[in-house]
PDB file of C-alpha atoms in Angstrom:
ATOM      1  CA  UNK A   1     -20.546  25.044   9.835  1.00  0.00           C
ATOM      2  CA  UNK A   2     -23.381  24.618  12.330  1.00  0.00           C
ATOM      3  CA  UNK A   3     -23.832  27.382  14.841  1.00  0.00           C
ATOM      4  CA  UNK A   4     -23.075  26.450  18.449  1.00  0.00           C
ATOM      5  CA  UNK A   5     -26.297  27.595  20.123  1.00  0.00           C
ATOM      6  CA  UNK A   6     -25.333  26.752  23.703  1.00  0.00           C
ATOM      7  CA  UNK A   7     -22.605  24.954  25.618  1.00  0.00           C
ATOM      8  CA  UNK A   8     -22.265  24.152  29.263  1.00  0.00           C
ATOM      9  CA  UNK A   9     -21.138  21.866  32.042  1.00  0.00           C
ATOM     10  CA  UNK A  10     -23.316  19.418  33.872  1.00  0.00           C
ATOM     11  CA  UNK A  11     -25.149  20.364  37.053  1.00  0.00           C
ATOM     12  CA  UNK A  12     -24.743  18.829  40.501  1.00  0.00           C
ATOM     13  CA  UNK A  13     -25.097  15.096  40.857  1.00  0.00           C
ATOM     14  CA  UNK A  14     -27.815  13.050  42.526  1.00  0.00           C
ATOM     15  CA  UNK A  15     -28.577   9.398  43.151  1.00  0.00           C
ATOM     16  CA  UNK A  16     -31.164   7.358  41.258  1.00  0.00           C
ATOM     17  CA  UNK A  17     -32.037   4.588  43.676  1.00  0.00           C
ATOM     18  CA  UNK A  18     -28.953   3.405  45.515  1.00  0.00           C
ATOM     19  CA  UNK A  19     -27.062   2.193  42.450  1.00  0.00           C
ATOM     20  CA  UNK A  20     -26.723   5.089  40.014  1.00  0.00           C
ATOM     21  CA  UNK A  21     -24.927   8.338  40.914  1.00  0.00           C
ATOM     22  CA  UNK A  22     -25.916  10.544  37.972  1.00  0.00           C
ATOM     23  CA  UNK A  23     -25.427  14.012  36.566  1.00  0.00           C
ATOM     24  CA  UNK A  24     -28.010  15.343  34.111  1.00  0.00           C
ATOM     25  CA  UNK A  25     -26.239  16.761  31.081  1.00  0.00           C
ATOM     26  CA  UNK A  26     -29.504  18.106  29.677  1.00  0.00           C
ATOM     27  CA  UNK A  27     -33.143  17.616  30.612  1.00  0.00           C
ATOM     28  CA  UNK A  28     -36.676  18.486  29.535  1.00  0.00           C
ATOM     29  CA  UNK A  29     -37.632  18.620  33.213  1.00  0.00           C
ATOM     30  CA  UNK A  30     -36.885  22.352  33.310  1.00  0.00           C
ATOM     31  CA  UNK A  31     -39.794  23.030  30.974  1.00  0.00           C
ATOM     32  CA  UNK A  32     -37.936  23.417  27.682  1.00  0.00           C
ATOM     33  CA  UNK A  33     -37.422  20.952  24.836  1.00  0.00           C
ATOM     34  CA  UNK A  34     -34.561  22.492  22.884  1.00  0.00           C
ATOM     35  CA  UNK A  35     -32.863  19.130  22.210  1.00  0.00           C
ATOM     36  CA  UNK A  36     -35.977  17.735  20.448  1.00  0.00           C
ATOM     37  CA  UNK A  37     -36.353  14.756  19.815  1.00  0.00           C
ATOM     38  CA  UNK A  38     -34.009  14.008  22.736  1.00  0.00           C
ATOM     39  CA  UNK A  39     -35.487  14.694  26.160  1.00  0.00           C
ATOM     40  CA  UNK A  40     -32.791  14.004  28.731  1.00  0.00           C
ATOM     41  CA  UNK A  41     -29.375  12.472  29.179  1.00  0.00           C
ATOM     42  CA  UNK A  42     -28.052  11.263  32.533  1.00  0.00           C
ATOM     43  CA  UNK A  43     -24.400  10.290  32.983  1.00  0.00           C
ATOM     44  CA  UNK A  44     -23.773   7.784  35.763  1.00  0.00           C
ATOM     45  CA  UNK A  45     -20.279   7.484  37.205  1.00  0.00           C
ATOM     46  CA  UNK A  46     -17.546   6.632  36.829  1.00  0.00           C
ATOM     47  CA  UNK A  47     -18.147   5.395  40.379  1.00  0.00           C
ATOM     48  CA  UNK A  48     -16.427   2.602  42.266  1.00  0.00           C
ATOM     49  CA  UNK A  49     -18.669   0.136  44.102  1.00  0.00           C
ATOM     50  CA  UNK A  50     -17.343  -2.292  46.697  1.00  0.00           C
ATOM     51  CA  UNK A  51     -18.396  -5.960  46.579  1.00  0.00           C
ATOM     52  CA  UNK A  52     -21.829  -6.439  48.138  1.00  0.00           C
ATOM     53  CA  UNK A  53     -24.351  -9.127  49.018  1.00  0.00           C
ATOM     54  CA  UNK A  54     -27.372  -7.317  47.568  1.00  0.00           C
ATOM     55  CA  UNK A  55     -27.581  -5.701  44.099  1.00  0.00           C
ATOM     56  CA  UNK A  56     -27.980  -1.922  44.164  1.00  0.00           C
ATOM     57  CA  UNK A  57     -30.254  -0.120  41.760  1.00  0.00           C
ATOM     58  CA  UNK A  58     -33.838   0.989  41.160  1.00  0.00           C
ATOM     59  CA  UNK A  59     -36.807  -1.277  41.835  1.00  0.00           C
ATOM     60  CA  UNK A  60     -39.995  -1.506  39.767  1.00  0.00           C
ATOM     61  CA  UNK A  61     -41.154   1.816  38.290  1.00  0.00           C
ATOM     62  CA  UNK A  62     -43.241   2.920  35.267  1.00  0.00           C
ATOM     63  CA  UNK A  63     -42.538   4.769  32.017  1.00  0.00           C
ATOM     64  CA  UNK A  64     -44.870   5.930  29.254  1.00  0.00           C
ATOM     65  CA  UNK A  65     -44.660   7.985  26.066  1.00  0.00           C
ATOM     66  CA  UNK A  66     -40.961   7.761  25.150  1.00  0.00           C
ATOM     67  CA  UNK A  67     -37.916   5.458  24.882  1.00  0.00           C
ATOM     68  CA  UNK A  68     -34.895   4.925  27.130  1.00  0.00           C
ATOM     69  CA  UNK A  69     -31.477   4.157  25.695  1.00  0.00           C
ATOM     70  CA  UNK A  70     -28.879   2.799  28.112  1.00  0.00           C
ATOM     71  CA  UNK A  71     -25.220   2.577  27.043  1.00  0.00           C
ATOM     72  CA  UNK A  72     -22.826   0.829  29.428  1.00  0.00           C
ATOM     73  CA  UNK A  73     -19.144   1.819  29.330  1.00  0.00           C
ATOM     74  CA  UNK A  74     -17.974   0.036  32.469  1.00  0.00           C
ATOM     75  CA  UNK A  75     -19.686  -2.452  34.782  1.00  0.00           C
ATOM     76  CA  UNK A  76     -22.889  -4.411  34.291  1.00  0.00           C
ATOM     77  CA  UNK A  77     -26.576  -3.556  34.664  1.00  0.00           C
ATOM     78  CA  UNK A  78     -29.405  -6.083  34.818  1.00  0.00           C
ATOM     79  CA  UNK A  79     -32.841  -5.152  33.462  1.00  0.00           C
ATOM     80  CA  UNK A  80     -36.299  -6.704  33.654  1.00  0.00           C
ATOM     81  CA  UNK A  81     -39.652  -5.368  32.454  1.00  0.00           C
ATOM     82  CA  UNK A  82     -43.351  -6.134  32.249  1.00  0.00           C
ATOM     83  CA  UNK A  83     -43.082  -7.397  28.645  1.00  0.00           C
ATOM     84  CA  UNK A  84     -41.075 -10.327  29.982  1.00  0.00           C
ATOM     85  CA  UNK A  85     -37.849  -9.112  28.395  1.00  0.00           C
ATOM     86  CA  UNK A  86     -34.612  -8.459  30.209  1.00  0.00           C
ATOM     87  CA  UNK A  87     -31.019  -9.468  30.668  1.00  0.00           C
ATOM     88  CA  UNK A  88     -27.574  -8.180  31.546  1.00  0.00           C
ATOM     89  CA  UNK A  89     -26.192  -5.107  29.773  1.00  0.00           C
ATOM     90  CA  UNK A  90     -22.403  -5.448  29.713  1.00  0.00           C
ATOM     91  CA  UNK A  91     -19.568  -3.145  28.705  1.00  0.00           C
ATOM     92  CA  UNK A  92     -20.198  -1.809  25.212  1.00  0.00           C
ATOM     93  CA  UNK A  93     -23.798  -3.056  25.131  1.00  0.00           C
ATOM     94  CA  UNK A  94     -26.897  -0.929  24.547  1.00  0.00           C
ATOM     95  CA  UNK A  95     -30.459  -1.417  25.797  1.00  0.00           C
ATOM     96  CA  UNK A  96     -33.145   0.383  23.783  1.00  0.00           C
ATOM     97  CA  UNK A  97     -36.455   0.170  25.642  1.00  0.00           C
ATOM     98  CA  UNK A  98     -39.674   1.511  24.131  1.00  0.00           C
ATOM     99  CA  UNK A  99     -42.058   2.490  26.916  1.00  0.00           C
ATOM    100  CA  UNK A 100     -44.690   3.867  24.484  1.00  0.00           C
ATOM    101  CA  UNK A 101     -48.134   2.817  25.800  1.00  0.00           C
ATOM    102  CA  UNK A 102     -46.753   1.971  29.235  1.00  0.00           C
ATOM    103  CA  UNK A 103     -44.203  -0.345  30.793  1.00  0.00           C
ATOM    104  CA  UNK A 104     -42.858  -1.335  34.200  1.00  0.00           C
ATOM    105  CA  UNK A 105     -39.183  -2.054  34.597  1.00  0.00           C
ATOM    106  CA  UNK A 106     -36.363  -2.329  37.106  1.00  0.00           C
ATOM    107  CA  UNK A 107     -32.614  -1.783  36.839  1.00  0.00           C
ATOM    108  CA  UNK A 108     -29.987  -3.206  39.178  1.00  0.00           C
ATOM    109  CA  UNK A 109     -26.301  -3.994  39.154  1.00  0.00           C
ATOM    110  CA  UNK A 110     -25.820  -7.525  37.823  1.00  0.00           C
ATOM    111  CA  UNK A 111     -25.238 -10.380  40.249  1.00  0.00           C
ATOM    112  CA  UNK A 112     -21.652 -10.794  39.038  1.00  0.00           C
ATOM    113  CA  UNK A 113     -20.849  -7.079  39.287  1.00  0.00           C
ATOM    114  CA  UNK A 114     -22.408  -6.982  42.758  1.00  0.00           C
ATOM    115  CA  UNK A 115     -20.296  -9.929  43.925  1.00  0.00           C
ATOM    116  CA  UNK A 116     -17.000  -8.631  42.545  1.00  0.00           C
ATOM    117  CA  UNK A 117     -17.531  -4.869  42.785  1.00  0.00           C
ATOM    118  CA  UNK A 118     -15.975  -2.502  40.285  1.00  0.00           C
ATOM    119  CA  UNK A 119     -16.437   0.738  38.401  1.00  0.00           C
ATOM    120  CA  UNK A 120     -19.811   1.613  36.911  1.00  0.00           C
ATOM    121  CA  UNK A 121     -20.045   4.077  34.038  1.00  0.00           C
ATOM    122  CA  UNK A 122     -23.078   4.438  31.792  1.00  0.00           C
ATOM    123  CA  UNK A 123     -25.472   6.906  30.213  1.00  0.00           C
ATOM    124  CA  UNK A 124     -29.235   6.827  29.883  1.00  0.00           C
ATOM    125  CA  UNK A 125     -30.806   8.841  27.094  1.00  0.00           C
ATOM    126  CA  UNK A 126     -34.539   9.560  26.860  1.00  0.00           C
ATOM    127  CA  UNK A 127     -35.886   9.810  23.301  1.00  0.00           C
ATOM    128  CA  UNK A 128     -39.327  11.307  22.733  1.00  0.00           C
ATOM    129  CA  UNK A 129     -42.007   9.645  20.617  1.00  0.00           C
ATOM    130  CA  UNK A 130     -44.416  11.545  18.356  1.00  0.00           C
ATOM    131  CA  UNK A 131     -48.043  11.618  19.476  1.00  0.00           C
ATOM    132  CA  UNK A 132     -49.053   8.969  16.943  1.00  0.00           C
ATOM    133  CA  UNK A 133     -46.560   6.495  18.443  1.00  0.00           C
ATOM    134  CA  UNK A 134     -47.077   7.132  22.150  1.00  0.00           C
ATOM    135  CA  UNK A 135     -49.755   4.409  22.110  1.00  0.00           C
ATOM    136  CA  UNK A 136     -47.512   1.853  20.371  1.00  0.00           C
ATOM    137  CA  UNK A 137     -46.883  -1.481  22.046  1.00  0.00           C
ATOM    138  CA  UNK A 138     -43.956  -1.470  24.508  1.00  0.00           C
ATOM    139  CA  UNK A 139     -40.778  -3.038  23.157  1.00  0.00           C
ATOM    140  CA  UNK A 140     -37.198  -3.930  23.949  1.00  0.00           C
ATOM    141  CA  UNK A 141     -34.018  -4.079  21.882  1.00  0.00           C
ATOM    142  CA  UNK A 142     -31.016  -5.829  23.412  1.00  0.00           C
ATOM    143  CA  UNK A 143     -27.978  -4.708  21.417  1.00  0.00           C
ATOM    144  CA  UNK A 144     -24.618  -6.294  22.193  1.00  0.00           C
ATOM    145  CA  UNK A 145     -21.241  -4.705  21.615  1.00  0.00           C
ATOM    146  CA  UNK A 146     -20.550  -7.276  18.869  1.00  0.00           C
ATOM    147  CA  UNK A 147     -23.654  -6.129  16.957  1.00  0.00           C
ATOM    148  CA  UNK A 148     -22.571  -2.479  16.837  1.00  0.00           C
ATOM    149  CA  UNK A 149     -20.411  -1.711  13.793  1.00  0.00           C
ATOM    150  CA  UNK A 150     -17.289   0.358  14.344  1.00  0.00           C
ATOM    151  CA  UNK A 151     -15.464   2.589  11.888  1.00  0.00           C
ATOM    152  CA  UNK A 152     -11.752   3.341  12.267  1.00  0.00           C
ATOM    153  CA  UNK A 153     -11.281   7.016  11.466  1.00  0.00           C
ATOM    154  CA  UNK A 154      -8.795   8.377   8.955  1.00  0.00           C
ATOM    155  CA  UNK A 155      -5.367   9.530  10.135  1.00  0.00           C
ATOM    156  CA  UNK A 156      -5.631   7.300  13.226  1.00  0.00           C
ATOM    157  CA  UNK A 157      -8.009   9.893  14.691  1.00  0.00           C
ATOM    158  CA  UNK A 158     -10.014   7.342  16.661  1.00  0.00           C
ATOM    159  CA  UNK A 159     -13.071   5.149  16.254  1.00  0.00           C
ATOM    160  CA  UNK A 160     -16.820   5.675  15.833  1.00  0.00           C
ATOM    161  CA  UNK A 161     -19.451   3.075  16.769  1.00  0.00           C
ATOM    162  CA  UNK A 162     -22.758   3.324  14.924  1.00  0.00           C
ATOM    163  CA  UNK A 163     -25.608   2.623  17.362  1.00  0.00           C
ATOM    164  CA  UNK A 164     -28.430   4.159  15.318  1.00  0.00           C
ATOM    165  CA  UNK A 165     -28.689   5.152  11.628  1.00  0.00           C
ATOM    166  CA  UNK A 166     -25.463   5.050   9.606  1.00  0.00           C
ATOM    167  CA  UNK A 167     -21.976   6.435   9.158  1.00  0.00           C
ATOM    168  CA  UNK A 168     -19.503   5.899   6.313  1.00  0.00           C
ATOM    169  CA  UNK A 169     -21.522   3.026   4.870  1.00  0.00           C
ATOM    170  CA  UNK A 170     -22.056   1.197   8.171  1.00  0.00           C
ATOM    171  CA  UNK A 171     -25.558   0.916   9.615  1.00  0.00           C
ATOM    172  CA  UNK A 172     -26.331   0.603  13.302  1.00  0.00           C
ATOM    173  CA  UNK A 173     -28.690  -2.058  14.698  1.00  0.00           C
ATOM    174  CA  UNK A 174     -31.125   0.176  16.627  1.00  0.00           C
ATOM    175  CA  UNK A 175     -34.646   0.550  15.217  1.00  0.00           C
ATOM    176  CA  UNK A 176     -36.112   4.032  15.724  1.00  0.00           C
ATOM    177  CA  UNK A 177     -39.535   5.632  15.269  1.00  0.00           C
ATOM    178  CA  UNK A 178     -38.178   8.883  13.819  1.00  0.00           C
ATOM    179  CA  UNK A 179     -34.876   9.644  12.019  1.00  0.00           C
ATOM    180  CA  UNK A 180     -32.156   9.580  14.700  1.00  0.00           C
ATOM    181  CA  UNK A 181     -28.386   9.169  14.662  1.00  0.00           C
ATOM    182  CA  UNK A 182     -26.584   7.951  17.799  1.00  0.00           C
ATOM    183  CA  UNK A 183     -22.811   7.702  17.372  1.00  0.00           C
ATOM    184  CA  UNK A 184     -20.367   6.614  20.090  1.00  0.00           C
ATOM    185  CA  UNK A 185     -17.151   8.463  19.282  1.00  0.00           C
ATOM    186  CA  UNK A 186     -13.619   8.133  20.660  1.00  0.00           C
ATOM    187  CA  UNK A 187     -11.012  10.656  19.529  1.00  0.00           C
ATOM    188  CA  UNK A 188      -7.296  10.466  20.141  1.00  0.00           C
ATOM    189  CA  UNK A 189      -5.472  13.492  21.511  1.00  0.00           C
ATOM    190  CA  UNK A 190      -4.623  16.206  18.970  1.00  0.00           C
ATOM    191  CA  UNK A 191      -6.844  14.563  16.373  1.00  0.00           C
ATOM    192  CA  UNK A 192     -10.155  15.629  14.884  1.00  0.00           C
ATOM    193  CA  UNK A 193     -13.136  14.670  12.776  1.00  0.00           C
ATOM    194  CA  UNK A 194     -15.558  16.414  10.429  1.00  0.00           C
ATOM    195  CA  UNK A 195     -19.169  15.234  10.509  1.00  0.00           C
ATOM    196  CA  UNK A 196     -22.150  16.054   8.317  1.00  0.00           C
ATOM    197  CA  UNK A 197     -25.415  15.158  10.096  1.00  0.00           C
ATOM    198  CA  UNK A 198     -28.552  15.411   7.934  1.00  0.00           C
ATOM    199  CA  UNK A 199     -29.750  18.929   7.251  1.00  0.00           C
ATOM    200  CA  UNK A 200     -32.677  19.990   9.398  1.00  0.00           C
ATOM    201  CA  UNK A 201     -31.776  17.739  12.307  1.00  0.00           C
ATOM    202  CA  UNK A 202     -30.992  19.036  15.782  1.00  0.00           C
ATOM    203  CA  UNK A 203     -27.539  18.006  17.005  1.00  0.00           C
ATOM    204  CA  UNK A 204     -26.181  17.646  20.519  1.00  0.00           C
ATOM    205  CA  UNK A 205     -22.511  16.872  21.105  1.00  0.00           C
ATOM    206  CA  UNK A 206     -22.007  15.161  24.463  1.00  0.00           C
ATOM    207  CA  UNK A 207     -18.463  15.189  25.847  1.00  0.00           C
ATOM    208  CA  UNK A 208     -18.228  12.557  28.571  1.00  0.00           C
ATOM    209  CA  UNK A 209     -14.474  12.761  29.069  1.00  0.00           C
ATOM    210  CA  UNK A 210     -11.602  14.767  27.627  1.00  0.00           C
ATOM    211  CA  UNK A 211     -11.238  18.227  26.116  1.00  0.00           C
ATOM    212  CA  UNK A 212     -12.482  19.211  22.655  1.00  0.00           C
ATOM    213  CA  UNK A 213     -13.188  22.275  20.545  1.00  0.00           C
ATOM    214  CA  UNK A 214     -16.294  22.362  18.351  1.00  0.00           C
ATOM    215  CA  UNK A 215     -16.247  24.321  15.093  1.00  0.00           C
ATOM    216  CA  UNK A 216     -13.188  26.195  16.249  1.00  0.00           C
ATOM    217  CA  UNK A 217     -15.137  28.228  18.785  1.00  0.00           C
ATOM    218  CA  UNK A 218     -16.640  26.280  21.695  1.00  0.00           C
ATOM    219  CA  UNK A 219     -14.177  24.554  24.021  1.00  0.00           C
ATOM    220  CA  UNK A 220     -15.598  21.844  26.270  1.00  0.00           C
ATOM    221  CA  UNK A 221     -14.094  19.702  29.027  1.00  0.00           C
ATOM    222  CA  UNK A 222     -16.244  16.714  29.888  1.00  0.00           C
ATOM    223  CA  UNK A 223     -18.736  16.029  31.152  1.00  0.00           C
ATOM    224  CA  UNK A 224     -20.406  18.784  29.137  1.00  0.00           C
ATOM    225  CA  UNK A 225     -22.702  19.309  26.144  1.00  0.00           C
ATOM    226  CA  UNK A 226     -23.064  21.609  23.171  1.00  0.00           C
ATOM    227  CA  UNK A 227     -26.305  22.164  21.294  1.00  0.00           C
ATOM    228  CA  UNK A 228     -25.886  23.006  17.616  1.00  0.00           C
ATOM    229  CA  UNK A 229     -28.066  24.477  14.907  1.00  0.00           C
ATOM    230  CA  UNK A 230     -29.678  22.319  12.233  1.00  0.00           C
ATOM    231  CA  UNK A 231     -27.737  23.391   9.140  1.00  0.00           C
ATOM    232  CA  UNK A 232     -24.136  22.742   8.133  1.00  0.00           C
ATOM    233  CA  UNK A 233     -21.286  20.501   9.190  1.00  0.00           C
ATOM    234  CA  UNK A 234     -19.429  19.922  12.448  1.00  0.00           C
ATOM    235  CA  UNK A 235     -15.723  19.931  13.197  1.00  0.00           C
ATOM    236  CA  UNK A 236     -14.532  18.416  16.478  1.00  0.00           C
ATOM    237  CA  UNK A 237     -10.870  18.719  17.495  1.00  0.00           C
ATOM    238  CA  UNK A 238      -9.573  16.907  20.566  1.00  0.00           C
ATOM    239  CA  UNK A 239      -6.899  18.436  22.777  1.00  0.00           C
ATOM    240  CA  UNK A 240      -6.751  15.175  24.755  1.00  0.00           C
ATOM    241  CA  UNK A 241      -8.174  11.709  24.259  1.00  0.00           C
ATOM    242  CA  UNK A 242     -11.930  12.170  24.376  1.00  0.00           C
ATOM    243  CA  UNK A 243     -15.082  10.102  24.738  1.00  0.00           C
ATOM    244  CA  UNK A 244     -18.202  11.577  23.111  1.00  0.00           C
ATOM    245  CA  UNK A 245     -21.735  10.861  21.987  1.00  0.00           C
ATOM    246  CA  UNK A 246     -23.085  12.551  18.865  1.00  0.00           C
ATOM    247  CA  UNK A 247     -26.875  12.814  18.919  1.00  0.00           C
ATOM    248  CA  UNK A 248     -28.705  13.992  15.812  1.00  0.00           C
ATOM    249  CA  UNK A 249     -32.428  13.800  15.261  1.00  0.00           C
ATOM    250  CA  UNK A 250     -35.315  15.147  13.249  1.00  0.00           C
ATOM    251  CA  UNK A 251     -37.354  17.458  15.524  1.00  0.00           C
ATOM    252  CA  UNK A 252     -40.803  16.145  16.399  1.00  0.00           C
ATOM    253  CA  UNK A 253     -42.066  19.665  16.981  1.00  0.00           C
ATOM    254  CA  UNK A 254     -44.952  18.771  19.296  1.00  0.00           C
ATOM    255  CA  UNK A 255     -45.841  20.049  22.789  1.00  0.00           C
ATOM    256  CA  UNK A 256     -44.213  18.205  25.674  1.00  0.00           C
ATOM    257  CA  UNK A 257     -46.065  17.602  28.928  1.00  0.00           C
ATOM    258  CA  UNK A 258     -43.958  15.735  31.474  1.00  0.00           C
ATOM    259  CA  UNK A 259     -44.481  14.388  34.958  1.00  0.00           C
ATOM    260  CA  UNK A 260     -41.705  12.177  36.325  1.00  0.00           C
ATOM    261  CA  UNK A 261     -41.615   8.980  34.248  1.00  0.00           C
ATOM    262  CA  UNK A 262     -44.449  10.055  31.910  1.00  0.00           C
ATOM    263  CA  UNK A 263     -43.934  12.201  28.788  1.00  0.00           C
ATOM    264  CA  UNK A 264     -47.062  13.072  26.823  1.00  0.00           C
ATOM    265  CA  UNK A 265     -48.397  16.048  24.828  1.00  0.00           C
ATOM    266  CA  UNK A 266     -50.965  17.506  27.256  1.00  0.00           C
ATOM    267  CA  UNK A 267     -51.594  17.621  30.989  1.00  0.00           C
ATOM    268  CA  UNK A 268     -54.855  15.723  30.427  1.00  0.00           C
ATOM    269  CA  UNK A 269     -52.830  12.888  28.916  1.00  0.00           C
ATOM    270  CA  UNK A 270     -50.496  12.960  31.930  1.00  0.00           C
ATOM    271  CA  UNK A 271     -53.479  12.535  34.277  1.00  0.00           C
ATOM    272  CA  UNK A 272     -54.687   9.656  32.109  1.00  0.00           C
ATOM    273  CA  UNK A 273     -51.239   8.011  32.190  1.00  0.00           C
ATOM    274  CA  UNK A 274     -51.142   8.201  35.986  1.00  0.00           C
ATOM    275  CA  UNK A 275     -54.628   6.663  36.183  1.00  0.00           C
ATOM    276  CA  UNK A 276     -53.626   3.867  33.809  1.00  0.00           C
ATOM    277  CA  UNK A 277     -50.552   3.077  35.886  1.00  0.00           C
ATOM    278  CA  UNK A 278     -52.530   3.072  39.118  1.00  0.00           C
ATOM    279  CA  UNK A 279     -55.148   0.767  37.617  1.00  0.00           C
ATOM    280  CA  UNK A 280     -52.549  -1.811  36.588  1.00  0.00           C
ATOM    281  CA  UNK A 281     -52.730  -1.226  32.802  1.00  0.00           C
ATOM    282  CA  UNK A 282     -48.928  -1.352  32.517  1.00  0.00           C
ATOM    283  CA  UNK A 283     -48.881  -5.005  33.531  1.00  0.00           C
ATOM    284  CA  UNK A 284     -46.986  -6.661  36.353  1.00  0.00           C
ATOM    285  CA  UNK A 285     -43.360  -7.335  37.177  1.00  0.00           C
TER     286      UNK A 285
END
């Protein structure tokens, strides 16, 4: 079984713009990169918004050097970026945006969600890119709920949706630069699952809701995370119904230099990224 290297609850919450009340479940911003190749995961909500006349959210801002993965559980988010791509991300949908060489984008509640109000619940995951791919062309993958294969687990234990890579013969739709597994897992109370991520990959178990025990030793009540070693299997047992993300990825193993929305390998590259943004290289939106 994989060793549970660390486990902990989320920190205090903060607002991103006026539309996303988030808690960071882990982050590279503290100067460490122990979840490599994953940089950060923010959990927004669940938060109830009243009907409004103006969409809430975050206006135009840049990213460079990594990818953002947005998974919507409740509510609707509307995206637009400087590549000309965009659209509404609905319940169960995933947006996989490759910032790479530089992109501008904006995220707001959808017009329909704004008009009706409702509960918003989503996560945004930042995935690092290796140095050789940080200069790749920006890209956008719009992945609908219907495109994500689901696997019903044995013994009525729950269901697993395959967003990236594969599970039990089903392959997810997301295209990735490095080997990554992203699995959206729901477990029923008093049920469990055994998983075998590829050897050598770092694994993070994200518990968004519910209570689980990992490998018989670490008990977590969501929202919380556990970081595991890179050898062996995983056993997750749910005391209550639980909602989880399983993140597994091959470590990139390169230096990380970060400044706000820019993630590069050196401080010199950060200064260059800022200059490129200020000069308009990321396009217009």
